[in-house]
Amino acid sequence: MVPSELSQLSDRSDNSSSALSDRAAKNSKALPLVLVIVVPFVLQMVTVVGLTAWLAFRNGQKATSALAGQARMEVSNRIQQHLSTYLEEPFHITQANINSVMLGELDIDNKPALERHFTLQLKRQQSVSQIYIGLANGHIALAGSLEDGSIVAKTTGKFPQRHIYALDERGNRTKFLKVLPDYDTRTRPWFKKAIATKKPTWSEIYTFAQGEIGITAAQPFYDRQDNLQGVMAVDLLLGQISDFLRKIEVSANSQTFIIERSGSIVATSTSEKPYLFEKDTQGNSWARRIKATESKNKLTRSTAEFLVNYFGLLQNIDRAYQLDFKIGEKVQYVQILPYRDERNLDWLAVVVMPEDDFMAEINANTRNTFILCLAALGVTIVLGILTSRWIAKPISRLSSASEELATLFEATNPQEEALNRNVRATSISELESLARSFNQMAGKLRESFTALKANNLELEMRVVARTAELSSTEAELRGLFAAMRELIVVFDAEGRYLRIPRTNADLLNQDASELVGKTLHEVFPQQQADLFLRYIQAVLSTEQNFNVEYSLKFADREKWFSASISPIDRESVIWVIRDISDRKQVEDALQKAKEAAEVASRAKSEFLANMSHELRTPLNAILGFTQLMNDDPSLNAAQKETLSIISNSGEHLLSLVNDVLEMSKIEAGRVVLNESNFDLYRMLDSLKNMLRLKAEAKGLHLQFERADDVPQYVCTDEMKLRQILINLIGNAIKFTQEGSITLRLSSPASYQDRDSEHAIIQFEVEDTGVGIAGEDLFNVFKPFVQSASGRQASEGTGLGLPISRKFIRLMGGNIAVSSGLAKGTTFTFAIKVRKVSPPAAIAQASTDATDGTRSSTTPTHLPLRILLAEDNPVNQKVALRMLHKLNYVADIACNGKEVLAALDRCDYDAILMDIQMPEMDGFETTRCIHAQIEKGKRPIIIAMTANAMKEDRDRCLAAGMQDYIAKPIRLEDLQMVLDRWSRK
């Protein structure tokens, strides 16, 4: 080697030594491998687990608040339902006793008989302590229970004395006990209050002699001349309400109590009595009721004080409230619900629940989560340290060997044996490759020292980059797989398990290591395995993703899974599985709930249809005979008035039945719009003529005002519009004592300018009646709810306005109301109609109605031979007399078999067919007639039935009947149908 080359080699050696020194200095400032591996794991673990714990705690708080609200509402509803039932029973007793007196079954002057009657009632009612009657002359007859269960009678003997007798179980007197002086029922608070209100009423709450609190239900009754006979009364114990409250289980420390508006306790779920015994100045003990703010129970007292502070006065609580407050640092949930009835009862039901009853488990879960976080953090640190040491140890050996090799080359004459030194391989494939490269590099150093330094530097750079890449990739994959809730499986085309990455192993039915290499037929039953294999082959053949849901049987239950199958290459697919058992359970529960609701709806519809039929059958007799008797000249004025009352009452009952049926159809969503062309002016004229007599009977002025821009011929549902106006005007007449009722119609010009084919017609019904209180305005359109004035009228069901609003909305409009007590009421609604040209028939009918030139001559017709198919004897008489009045004669058949027999004997022109008949009903009879008699010779079949819903009419016509009459039968309807078929 020449001197110049030796000099260059020496320079390069010096540069190499300098580079190694610089690298060593940099390495001394770099982070340890332990920190590089452990810190990211720890940060990820702390972040994910901490965020999960925080979200779980927050969701638990929200769920607790919602659960507490639902629990409070459920308890309040149960209390309200119980009070409604419990407090209604005394008035059932008083009304039953008054009915017995009015019917002559009870003699108010026969005190022993009254005592026996009251005793039998006491034995059936455990909550009642005394039942009695106070007469208008001050006398009383009473039967009551004592603490030991015995029954005594307290009956006026020689006025004003009361005689006390012991009674046996049947109410017979067994022993005279004593005399109580100076008792006059007319001076008692319950008697005075009943007389003052002239209706069923409650007394104030008071304490009995033994300390129990109770209340008296009193109801006055009068003779036919409206003279006071007396007051029926029942003493009701309120202690059983507390027993009911104690049975309601909501949470461990929750309480419920009922108070009056004064704050006095009526009942409580605690063991505390709602009264205290105190002594007066003479040493006599008496029971004093306590207020909730005086309660010895801290939760009851604190809740009552909070309500007083929050509302100022308990009288300000006008609706249900859900509130919360704190006792110390503890949150309490409160629900307060007013309870009122029509007999002047005004209580407040309070439910209070400590938040701790709901949060205890959540707090425990939070602590457990924190402990698990600490444990997971410790395990992560230990695993990170062990992993880093396992990776760092072979790298350290390689680094040491490199440093030794570099040191050898710094020597002036490096030994060849040292250059042949090999580094031992490791169990890590990348490091094994690095070791081999290192050994090859050491061998080549003998050929070129410069190439040795370059290769050594390049090798170190590759090691650092590869190590960093492996660490990052491994961390990402572990985090990804750990977060997955799905199971991933790789199959080949034959259904063999190729790989199962470490994802959600809970979805496997055996260990993953045992499954790899097996086929689907070795794991699943034949049919299931064949199905899965078809899925795989379909994905491979179409090269499309495939989604499927399936179930598998495990040891004790069935699980549902959702799978997404995607092709990887031509010979393998990836199968991603998710457990959807919870979702399937929810879907099954929803389906069962839907089916139960449909069954309940069908049962309700069947019940209403049956009730309608049962009510219409007697109504047919009532209204039918009243129609027939109206023209009887032998009736005097009083009899005609009585007959009119019967007819009006029957019509009113029929309208109530129709309203209930209509509301049931609305709730079932079966109401549809039946549009037709008609003359609006003519309909309004007929409506005014119909309602004018009713208004004039009360001395009211009924007027219709129609703007000129209201179209005369329109297309909409005439019958529903007519019913809406009858409901609104009828209510106005009912609640107006003097003044007028006005119907106004107008059509906004702005809308007509935009659309020449359609129009908006606004209706306004205004009266000068009693009006509606402000608090009742929000309830007037609720079904079965009446305002205070409606309840005072004691008439109607509260369905007219809800039905009207539903019809108006169906016709594309809405309704509004404005009113005030003694200020009258105005209902305003608008509907969208289509303007039509006047057809000739409508125009002619309108002209005839306006000019009064309609022909009164009954159209001529051929006499009909009629067969009446009716099994009810009363309905037979009604129909026969109506037919006789219309100059028709009919034969009678009591069932379908008799109808067929009659047709064999004689040819009839028409059959009035009842539907519900024994042995063979109307539908089956109609089918037999169609099958046995050819079309041209068949009689006309007219359904005449108490099944009066629209679907019943459609069913009759679909069964082959030509016409339909609903019971109760109206004479004019029967005449119109018979006349129509007589012409044909």
PDB file of N, CA and C in Angstrom, residues 554-595:
ATOM      1  N   PHE A 554     -77.104 -21.839  21.206  1.00  0.00           N
ATOM      2  CA  PHE A 554     -76.056 -22.090  22.189  1.00  0.00           C
ATOM      3  C   PHE A 554     -76.625 -22.975  23.300  1.00  0.00           C
ATOM      4  N   ALA A 555     -75.917 -23.112  24.387  1.00  0.00           N
ATOM      5  CA  ALA A 555     -76.302 -24.069  25.424  1.00  0.00           C
ATOM      6  C   ALA A 555     -77.707 -23.823  25.953  1.00  0.00           C
ATOM      7  N   ASP A 556     -77.996 -22.572  26.321  1.00  0.00           N
ATOM      8  CA  ASP A 556     -79.273 -22.293  26.981  1.00  0.00           C
ATOM      9  C   ASP A 556     -80.141 -21.282  26.238  1.00  0.00           C
ATOM     10  N   ARG A 557     -79.657 -20.721  25.150  1.00  0.00           N
ATOM     11  CA  ARG A 557     -80.476 -19.726  24.471  1.00  0.00           C
ATOM     12  C   ARG A 557     -80.027 -19.591  23.019  1.00  0.00           C
ATOM     13  N   GLU A 558     -80.828 -18.800  22.306  1.00  0.00           N
ATOM     14  CA  GLU A 558     -80.574 -18.542  20.893  1.00  0.00           C
ATOM     15  C   GLU A 558     -79.974 -17.151  20.736  1.00  0.00           C
ATOM     16  N   LYS A 559     -78.922 -17.038  19.937  1.00  0.00           N
ATOM     17  CA  LYS A 559     -78.288 -15.755  19.661  1.00  0.00           C
ATOM     18  C   LYS A 559     -78.442 -15.395  18.193  1.00  0.00           C
ATOM     19  N   TRP A 560     -78.598 -14.092  17.942  1.00  0.00           N
ATOM     20  CA  TRP A 560     -78.716 -13.574  16.567  1.00  0.00           C
ATOM     21  C   TRP A 560     -77.450 -12.816  16.204  1.00  0.00           C
ATOM     22  N   PHE A 561     -77.026 -12.977  14.942  1.00  0.00           N
ATOM     23  CA  PHE A 561     -75.811 -12.330  14.475  1.00  0.00           C
ATOM     24  C   PHE A 561     -76.081 -11.660  13.134  1.00  0.00           C
ATOM     25  N   SER A 562     -75.303 -10.584  12.896  1.00  0.00           N
ATOM     26  CA  SER A 562     -75.305  -9.904  11.603  1.00  0.00           C
ATOM     27  C   SER A 562     -73.904 -10.064  11.015  1.00  0.00           C
ATOM     28  N   ALA A 563     -73.831 -10.507   9.778  1.00  0.00           N
ATOM     29  CA  ALA A 563     -72.537 -10.781   9.156  1.00  0.00           C
ATOM     30  C   ALA A 563     -72.408 -10.011   7.853  1.00  0.00           C
ATOM     31  N   SER A 564     -71.184  -9.499   7.619  1.00  0.00           N
ATOM     32  CA  SER A 564     -70.848  -8.871   6.354  1.00  0.00           C
ATOM     33  C   SER A 564     -69.711  -9.682   5.737  1.00  0.00           C
ATOM     34  N   ILE A 565     -69.957 -10.234   4.550  1.00  0.00           N
ATOM     35  CA  ILE A 565     -68.987 -11.124   3.895  1.00  0.00           C
ATOM     36  C   ILE A 565     -68.444 -10.414   2.663  1.00  0.00           C
ATOM     37  N   SER A 566     -67.117 -10.299   2.587  1.00  0.00           N
ATOM     38  CA  SER A 566     -66.480  -9.585   1.471  1.00  0.00           C
ATOM     39  C   SER A 566     -65.372 -10.459   0.894  1.00  0.00           C
ATOM     40  N   PRO A 567     -65.159 -10.402  -0.436  1.00  0.00           N
ATOM     41  CA  PRO A 567     -64.079 -11.194  -1.043  1.00  0.00           C
ATOM     42  C   PRO A 567     -62.714 -10.559  -0.789  1.00  0.00           C
ATOM     43  N   ILE A 568     -61.706 -11.414  -0.526  1.00  0.00           N
ATOM     44  CA  ILE A 568     -60.320 -10.939  -0.407  1.00  0.00           C
ATOM     45  C   ILE A 568     -59.592 -11.190  -1.731  1.00  0.00           C
ATOM     46  N   ASP A 569     -59.667 -12.406  -2.182  1.00  0.00           N
ATOM     47  CA  ASP A 569     -59.149 -12.766  -3.502  1.00  0.00           C
ATOM     48  C   ASP A 569     -60.061 -13.851  -4.063  1.00  0.00           C
ATOM     49  N   ARG A 570     -59.617 -14.562  -5.049  1.00  0.00           N
ATOM     50  CA  ARG A 570     -60.469 -15.559  -5.695  1.00  0.00           C
ATOM     51  C   ARG A 570     -60.685 -16.806  -4.834  1.00  0.00           C
ATOM     52  N   GLU A 571     -59.901 -16.968  -3.784  1.00  0.00           N
ATOM     53  CA  GLU A 571     -59.969 -18.195  -3.001  1.00  0.00           C
ATOM     54  C   GLU A 571     -60.298 -17.961  -1.530  1.00  0.00           C
ATOM     55  N   SER A 572     -60.529 -16.719  -1.113  1.00  0.00           N
ATOM     56  CA  SER A 572     -60.780 -16.483   0.318  1.00  0.00           C
ATOM     57  C   SER A 572     -61.692 -15.269   0.501  1.00  0.00           C
ATOM     58  N   VAL A 573     -62.390 -15.281   1.628  1.00  0.00           N
ATOM     59  CA  VAL A 573     -63.284 -14.177   1.994  1.00  0.00           C
ATOM     60  C   VAL A 573     -63.012 -13.792   3.444  1.00  0.00           C
ATOM     61  N   ILE A 574     -63.422 -12.581   3.794  1.00  0.00           N
ATOM     62  CA  ILE A 574     -63.356 -12.120   5.186  1.00  0.00           C
ATOM     63  C   ILE A 574     -64.796 -12.000   5.697  1.00  0.00           C
ATOM     64  N   TRP A 575     -65.036 -12.579   6.847  1.00  0.00           N
ATOM     65  CA  TRP A 575     -66.383 -12.663   7.436  1.00  0.00           C
ATOM     66  C   TRP A 575     -66.365 -11.833   8.721  1.00  0.00           C
ATOM     67  N   VAL A 576     -67.112 -10.712   8.768  1.00  0.00           N
ATOM     68  CA  VAL A 576     -67.171  -9.833   9.942  1.00  0.00           C
ATOM     69  C   VAL A 576     -68.510 -10.056  10.638  1.00  0.00           C
ATOM     70  N   ILE A 577     -68.465 -10.441  11.917  1.00  0.00           N
ATOM     71  CA  ILE A 577     -69.662 -10.871  12.654  1.00  0.00           C
ATOM     72  C   ILE A 577     -69.921  -9.909  13.810  1.00  0.00           C
ATOM     73  N   ARG A 578     -71.195  -9.545  13.975  1.00  0.00           N
ATOM     74  CA  ARG A 578     -71.626  -8.692  15.117  1.00  0.00           C
ATOM     75  C   ARG A 578     -72.820  -9.353  15.813  1.00  0.00           C
ATOM     76  N   ASP A 579     -72.827  -9.316  17.140  1.00  0.00           N
ATOM     77  CA  ASP A 579     -73.931  -9.869  17.940  1.00  0.00           C
ATOM     78  C   ASP A 579     -75.083  -8.861  17.957  1.00  0.00           C
ATOM     79  N   ILE A 580     -76.264  -9.265  17.434  1.00  0.00           N
ATOM     80  CA  ILE A 580     -77.452  -8.377  17.402  1.00  0.00           C
ATOM     81  C   ILE A 580     -78.600  -8.982  18.213  1.00  0.00           C
ATOM     82  N   SER A 581     -78.280  -9.816  19.197  1.00  0.00           N
ATOM     83  CA  SER A 581     -79.334 -10.459  19.994  1.00  0.00           C
ATOM     84  C   SER A 581     -80.189  -9.428  20.713  1.00  0.00           C
ATOM     85  N   ASP A 582     -79.537  -8.398  21.275  1.00  0.00           N
ATOM     86  CA  ASP A 582     -80.305  -7.370  22.002  1.00  0.00           C
ATOM     87  C   ASP A 582     -81.281  -6.660  21.072  1.00  0.00           C
ATOM     88  N   ARG A 583     -80.823  -6.330  19.858  1.00  0.00           N
ATOM     89  CA  ARG A 583     -81.704  -5.660  18.912  1.00  0.00           C
ATOM     90  C   ARG A 583     -82.886  -6.542  18.534  1.00  0.00           C
ATOM     91  N   LYS A 584     -82.620  -7.843  18.341  1.00  0.00           N
ATOM     92  CA  LYS A 584     -83.691  -8.763  17.982  1.00  0.00           C
ATOM     93  C   LYS A 584     -84.710  -8.887  19.113  1.00  0.00           C
ATOM     94  N   GLN A 585     -84.223  -8.876  20.357  1.00  0.00           N
ATOM     95  CA  GLN A 585     -85.153  -8.945  21.485  1.00  0.00           C
ATOM     96  C   GLN A 585     -86.055  -7.730  21.511  1.00  0.00           C
ATOM     97  N   VAL A 586     -85.465  -6.553  21.231  1.00  0.00           N
ATOM     98  CA  VAL A 586     -86.276  -5.332  21.202  1.00  0.00           C
ATOM     99  C   VAL A 586     -87.306  -5.406  20.069  1.00  0.00           C
ATOM    100  N   GLU A 587     -86.875  -5.882  18.888  1.00  0.00           N
ATOM    101  CA  GLU A 587     -87.807  -5.998  17.758  1.00  0.00           C
ATOM    102  C   GLU A 587     -88.947  -6.970  18.077  1.00  0.00           C
ATOM    103  N   ASP A 588     -88.594  -8.122  18.724  1.00  0.00           N
ATOM    104  CA  ASP A 588     -89.639  -9.082  19.088  1.00  0.00           C
ATOM    105  C   ASP A 588     -90.613  -8.478  20.087  1.00  0.00           C
ATOM    106  N   ALA A 589     -90.063  -7.713  21.068  1.00  0.00           N
ATOM    107  CA  ALA A 589     -90.937  -7.081  22.061  1.00  0.00           C
ATOM    108  C   ALA A 589     -91.867  -6.069  21.408  1.00  0.00           C
ATOM    109  N   LEU A 590     -91.327  -5.285  20.455  1.00  0.00           N
ATOM    110  CA  LEU A 590     -92.164  -4.305  19.761  1.00  0.00           C
ATOM    111  C   LEU A 590     -93.255  -4.988  18.939  1.00  0.00           C
ATOM    112  N   GLN A 591     -92.912  -6.101  18.288  1.00  0.00           N
ATOM    113  CA  GLN A 591     -93.894  -6.823  17.492  1.00  0.00           C
ATOM    114  C   GLN A 591     -95.009  -7.376  18.373  1.00  0.00           C
ATOM    115  N   LYS A 592     -94.621  -7.922  19.557  1.00  0.00           N
ATOM    116  CA  LYS A 592     -95.629  -8.456  20.467  1.00  0.00           C
ATOM    117  C   LYS A 592     -96.521  -7.336  20.997  1.00  0.00           C
ATOM    118  N   ALA A 593     -95.896  -6.177  21.312  1.00  0.00           N
ATOM    119  CA  ALA A 593     -96.699  -5.049  21.790  1.00  0.00           C
ATOM    120  C   ALA A 593     -97.673  -4.571  20.713  1.00  0.00           C
ATOM    121  N   LYS A 594     -97.203  -4.550  19.459  1.00  0.00           N
ATOM    122  CA  LYS A 594     -98.084  -4.145  18.360  1.00  0.00           C
ATOM    123  C   LYS A 594     -99.249  -5.110  18.214  1.00  0.00           C
ATOM    124  N   GLU A 595     -98.959  -6.419  18.276  1.00  0.00           N
ATOM    125  CA  GLU A 595    -100.018  -7.414  18.152  1.00  0.00           C
ATOM    126  C   GLU A 595    -101.014  -7.285  19.293  1.00  0.00           C
TER     127      GLU A 595
END
